Coordinates of C-alpha atoms in Angstrom, one line a residue:
X1 CA 0.0 0.0 0.0
X2 CA 3.0 2.3 -0.3
X3 CA 2.4 2.7 -4.0
X4 CA -0.6 4.9 -4.7
X5 CA -1.9 5.7 -8.2
X6 CA -4.0 8.8 -8.7
X7 CA -5.9 9.2 -12.0
X8 CA -6.5 12.8 -13.0
X9 CA -4.1 15.7 -12.5
X10 CA -6.8 18.4 -12.0
X11 CA -7.6 20.2 -8.8
X12 CA -8.7 17.1 -6.8
X13 CA -6.2 14.7 -8.4
X14 CA -3.1 16.9 -7.8
X15 CA -4.3 17.6 -4.3
X16 CA -4.7 13.9 -3.5
X17 CA -1.3 13.2 -5.0
X18 CA 0.3 16.0 -3.0
X19 CA -1.2 14.7 0.2
X20 CA -0.1 11.1 -0.2
X21 CA 3.4 12.1 -1.4
X22 CA 3.8 14.5 1.6
X23 CA 3.2 11.6 3.9
X24 CA 5.9 9.4 2.3
X25 CA 3.9 7.4 -0.2
X26 CA 5.1 6.8 -3.7
X27 CA 2.6 8.3 -6.0
X28 CA 2.0 7.7 -9.7
X29 CA 0.0 10.7 -11.0
X30 CA -1.8 9.8 -14.2
X31 CA -3.5 11.9 -16.9
X32 CA -4.0 11.6 -20.6
X33 CA -2.7 15.1 -21.0
X34 CA 1.0 15.8 -20.5
X35 CA 0.1 19.5 -20.3
X36 CA -2.3 18.8 -17.4
X37 CA 0.3 16.8 -15.6
X38 CA 2.7 19.8 -15.9
X39 CA 0.1 22.1 -14.6
X40 CA -0.7 19.7 -11.7
X41 CA 3.0 19.5 -10.7
X42 CA 3.3 23.3 -10.8
X43 CA 0.2 23.6 -8.6
X44 CA 1.7 21.1 -6.1
X45 CA 5.0 23.0 -6.0
X46 CA 3.2 26.3 -5.4
X47 CA 1.1 24.8 -2.6
X48 CA 4.2 23.4 -1.0
X49 CA 5.9 26.8 -1.2
X50 CA 2.9 28.3 0.7
X51 CA 3.3 25.6 3.4
X52 CA 7.0 26.5 3.7
X53 CA 6.2 30.2 4.0
X54 CA 3.8 29.4 6.9
X55 CA 6.4 27.1 8.6
X56 CA 4.1 24.1 8.1
X57 CA 6.9 22.1 6.4
X58 CA 10.6 22.6 5.7
X59 CA 12.3 23.1 2.4
X60 CA 13.5 19.5 2.4
X61 CA 10.0 18.3 2.9
X62 CA 9.0 20.0 -0.4
X63 CA 11.7 18.2 -2.3
X64 CA 10.9 14.9 -0.7
X65 CA 7.3 15.3 -1.6
X66 CA 8.0 16.2 -5.2
X67 CA 10.5 13.2 -5.5
X68 CA 7.7 10.9 -4.4
X69 CA 5.6 11.8 -7.4
X70 CA 6.1 10.2 -10.8
X71 CA 3.8 11.3 -13.7
X72 CA 2.4 9.0 -16.4
X73 CA 0.2 9.5 -19.5
X74 CA -0.2 5.8 -19.9
X75 CA -2.8 4.3 -17.5
X76 CA -1.5 0.7 -17.7
X77 CA 2.1 1.7 -16.8
X78 CA 0.9 4.1 -14.0
X79 CA -1.2 1.5 -12.1
X80 CA 0.9 -1.6 -12.6
X81 CA 2.4 -1.7 -9.1
X82 CA -0.2 0.3 -7.2
X83 CA -1.8 -1.2 -4.0
X84 CA -4.4 1.5 -4.2
X85 CA -5.8 3.4 -7.2
X86 CA -7.8 6.6 -6.6
X87 CA -9.8 7.8 -9.6
X88 CA -10.2 11.6 -9.6
X89 CA -11.3 12.2 -13.2
X90 CA -14.2 14.5 -14.3
X91 CA -17.5 13.9 -12.6
X92 CA -18.9 12.0 -15.6
X93 CA -20.5 8.6 -15.1
X94 CA -19.6 7.1 -18.5
X95 CA -16.0 8.2 -18.1
X96 CA -15.6 6.7 -14.7
X97 CA -17.2 3.4 -15.7
X98 CA -14.8 3.2 -18.7
X99 CA -11.8 3.9 -16.4
X100 CA -12.8 1.2 -13.9
X101 CA -13.2 -1.4 -16.6
X102 CA -9.6 -0.6 -17.7
X103 CA -8.4 -0.7 -14.1
X104 CA -10.0 -4.2 -13.6
X105 CA -7.8 -5.3 -16.5
X106 CA -4.6 -3.6 -15.7
X107 CA -4.4 -3.8 -11.9
X108 CA -3.3 -6.7 -9.7
X109 CA -6.2 -8.8 -8.2
X110 CA -5.6 -7.4 -4.7
X111 CA -5.4 -3.7 -5.7
X112 CA -8.1 -1.6 -4.0
X113 CA -10.0 0.6 -6.5
X114 CA -11.2 3.9 -5.1
X115 CA -13.1 6.8 -6.6
X116 CA -13.1 10.4 -5.5
X117 CA -16.6 10.9 -6.9
X118 CA -18.8 13.3 -5.0
X119 CA -22.1 11.8 -6.0
X120 CA -22.0 8.9 -8.4
X121 CA -23.0 5.5 -7.0
X122 CA -20.1 3.4 -5.8
X123 CA -22.2 0.3 -6.4
X124 CA -22.8 1.2 -10.0
X125 CA -19.1 1.8 -10.5
X126 CA -18.3 -1.5 -8.8
X127 CA -20.7 -3.3 -11.2
X128 CA -18.2 -2.8 -14.0
X129 CA -15.4 -4.8 -12.4
X130 CA -14.8 -8.5 -11.4
X131 CA -13.8 -7.4 -7.9
X132 CA -16.7 -5.3 -6.6
X133 CA -15.6 -6.1 -3.0
X134 CA -12.5 -4.0 -3.6
X135 CA -14.3 -0.9 -4.9
X136 CA -14.9 2.0 -2.4
X137 CA -15.4 5.8 -2.4
X138 CA -12.8 8.2 -1.0
X139 CA -14.4 11.7 -1.4
X140 CA -11.7 14.2 -0.4
X141 CA -12.6 17.9 0.1
X142 CA -11.0 20.8 -1.8
X143 CA -8.3 21.9 -1.2
X144 CA -7.2 18.4 -0.3
X145 CA -3.9 19.2 1.6
X146 CA -5.8 21.5 3.9
X147 CA -9.3 20.0 4.5
X148 CA -9.5 17.2 7.1
X149 CA -12.6 15.4 6.0
X150 CA -12.7 12.2 3.8
X151 CA -16.1 10.7 3.1
X152 CA -15.5 7.0 2.9
X153 CA -18.4 5.5 0.9
X154 CA -19.2 1.9 1.3
X155 CA -20.7 0.4 -1.8
X156 CA -23.2 -2.5 -1.6
X157 CA -20.4 -5.1 -2.1
X158 CA -17.4 -3.2 -0.5
X159 CA -15.7 -5.7 1.9
X160 CA -15.2 -4.8 5.6
X161 CA -11.5 -5.4 5.1
X162 CA -11.3 -2.8 2.4
X163 CA -13.4 -0.3 4.4
X164 CA -11.2 -0.8 7.4
X165 CA -8.0 -0.4 5.3
X166 CA -9.2 2.9 3.8
X167 CA -10.4 4.3 7.2
X168 CA -6.9 3.6 8.7
X169 CA -5.1 4.9 5.6
X170 CA -7.1 8.2 5.8
X171 CA -6.0 8.6 9.4
X172 CA -2.4 8.1 8.4
X173 CA -2.8 11.1 6.2
X174 CA -3.9 13.1 9.3
X175 CA -7.5 13.2 7.9
X176 CA -10.8 12.5 9.6
X177 CA -12.6 9.7 7.7
X178 CA -16.4 9.5 8.1
X179 CA -18.0 6.3 6.9
X180 CA -21.3 6.7 4.9
X181 CA -23.5 4.5 2.9
X182 CA -23.9 4.6 -0.9
X183 CA -26.8 6.9 -1.7
X184 CA -26.9 9.8 -4.2
X185 CA -24.8 12.7 -3.0
X186 CA -23.7 10.8 0.1
X187 CA -23.8 13.2 3.1
X188 CA -21.7 16.3 2.1
X189 CA -23.4 17.0 -1.3
X190 CA -26.8 15.7 -0.3
X191 CA -26.9 18.6 2.2
X192 CA -24.7 21.1 0.4
X193 CA -26.1 21.0 -3.1
X194 CA -29.7 21.7 -2.2
X195 CA -28.5 24.7 -0.2
X196 CA -26.5 26.0 -3.2
X197 CA -29.4 25.3 -5.5
X198 CA -31.9 27.1 -3.2
X199 CA -29.5 30.1 -3.2
X200 CA -29.5 30.2 -6.9
X201 CA -33.3 29.9 -6.9
X202 CA -33.4 32.9 -4.5
X203 CA -31.3 34.9 -7.0
X204 CA -33.4 33.6 -9.9
X205 CA -36.6 34.8 -8.1
X206 CA -35.0 38.2 -7.6
X207 CA -35.3 38.0 -3.8
X208 CA -31.8 39.5 -3.4
X209 CA -28.6 39.9 -5.3
X210 CA -25.5 37.7 -5.4
X211 CA -23.5 39.6 -2.8
X212 CA -26.6 40.1 -0.6
X213 CA -27.3 36.4 -0.5
X214 CA -23.7 35.5 0.2
X215 CA -23.4 38.1 2.9
X216 CA -26.5 36.8 4.7
X217 CA -25.1 33.3 4.8
X218 CA -21.6 34.5 5.8
X219 CA -22.6 36.8 8.6
X220 CA -25.9 35.2 9.6
X221 CA -24.8 31.5 9.5
X222 CA -21.1 31.9 10.0
X223 CA -20.2 30.3 6.7
X224 CA -16.6 31.1 5.6
X225 CA -17.8 31.5 2.1
X226 CA -21.3 32.4 0.7
X227 CA -23.1 29.6 -1.3
X228 CA -22.9 31.4 -4.6
X229 CA -19.2 32.1 -4.3
X230 CA -18.7 28.5 -3.2
X231 CA -20.6 27.3 -6.2
X232 CA -18.2 29.3 -8.4
X233 CA -15.2 27.7 -6.5
X234 CA -16.6 24.2 -7.0
X235 CA -17.6 24.8 -10.6
X236 CA -21.1 25.4 -11.7
X237 CA -20.9 22.5 -14.2
X238 CA -19.9 20.2 -11.3
X239 CA -22.8 21.5 -9.2
X240 CA -25.2 20.8 -12.0
X241 CA -23.8 17.3 -12.6
X242 CA -24.2 16.4 -8.9
X243 CA -27.8 17.8 -8.8
X244 CA -28.7 15.8 -11.8
X245 CA -27.3 12.6 -10.2
X246 CA -29.4 13.3 -7.1
X247 CA -32.5 14.2 -9.0
X248 CA -32.2 11.0 -11.1
X249 CA -31.5 8.9 -8.0
X250 CA -34.3 10.2 -5.8
X251 CA -36.8 11.4 -8.4
X252 CA -37.6 14.2 -5.9
X253 CA -38.3 17.6 -7.4
X254 CA -36.4 19.3 -4.5
X255 CA -33.2 18.2 -6.2
X256 CA -34.1 19.6 -9.7
X257 CA -31.5 22.1 -10.8
X258 CA -32.5 25.7 -11.0
X259 CA -33.1 27.0 -14.6
X260 CA -30.6 29.8 -14.0
X261 CA -27.8 27.2 -13.1
X262 CA -28.6 25.2 -16.3
X263 CA -28.5 28.4 -18.5
X264 CA -25.2 29.6 -16.9
X265 CA -23.5 26.2 -17.6
X266 CA -24.8 26.2 -21.2
X267 CA -23.4 29.7 -21.6
X268 CA -20.0 28.6 -20.3
X269 CA -20.2 30.6 -17.1
X270 CA -18.7 27.9 -14.9
X271 CA -17.2 30.0 -12.1
X272 CA -13.6 30.4 -11.2
X273 CA -12.3 28.0 -13.8
X274 CA -13.9 29.9 -16.7
X275 CA -13.2 33.4 -15.3
X276 CA -16.9 34.2 -14.7
X277 CA -19.8 32.7 -12.8
X278 CA -21.9 34.5 -10.2
X279 CA -18.8 36.7 -9.7
X280 CA -16.4 38.1 -12.4
X281 CA -12.9 36.7 -11.9
X282 CA -11.4 37.8 -15.2
X283 CA -10.1 41.2 -14.0
X284 CA -7.1 41.5 -11.7
X285 CA -6.8 37.7 -11.2
X286 CA -9.6 37.5 -8.7
X287 CA -9.8 33.7 -9.3
X288 CA -6.3 33.2 -7.9
X289 CA -7.2 35.2 -4.8
X290 CA -10.3 33.1 -4.2
X291 CA -8.3 29.9 -4.4
X292 CA -5.4 31.1 -2.3
X293 CA -7.5 32.1 0.6
X294 CA -8.2 28.5 1.3
X295 CA -4.5 27.5 1.4
X296 CA -3.5 29.9 4.1

């Protein structure tokens, strides 16, 4: 279990790779895009620099962490010796099912296959492999090196041995694992996404403006970030995908995405990643400021 493969070098993937590497694990970071791998490593290096500046780690720790990460564009080569594979690709069901079918072929029989999905059924993902007992959810929070929570999601066939292994492993990363069962949205997003969706409905119905809604939630409910700003940070496309999964899973209209959210995603207004969502991040690099405030 000292060799960990992470699939996807985006925000979540590079954060997961960073965290495992910082704690001494050998990490194979895999992405089909060499450019994305380069960006991921630059992000990891920058986050480590911030940790050095805050005296959280020493300069030598940064180099050791980076030395523990090897990048791959070939999935088979990257997962060959992994004791644990964590899939952190885009929140797309078809893509994840395709990846897990490949993992079932490429990985050793005793390799644990985990997904960082924030809403998609672990049981459905496990149905694509010949070892459903070894499939489990590890839902890290963003930014991964900072946030303590890991939702450990037990699929219908996940074995107790695998569950216990992942719970202990999470604790070794100085995280707090919380075991939950496999239902759409799990716990975090089953509660969070309806709140974000209702905030968008409040804006859509012209009850109040963006900053007014966020201010009420920050000052009145002691949230560190307003729900609309948080939606921008998560990605409005991701929010929409999670709501769709929950709506399809429960058939309950309370999970139906707000028309405003649907239109913004169709218009390419995805939040921080696109430069504009409920807030405008294009001028004076506001996007970077939003992200950095969470890595202080």
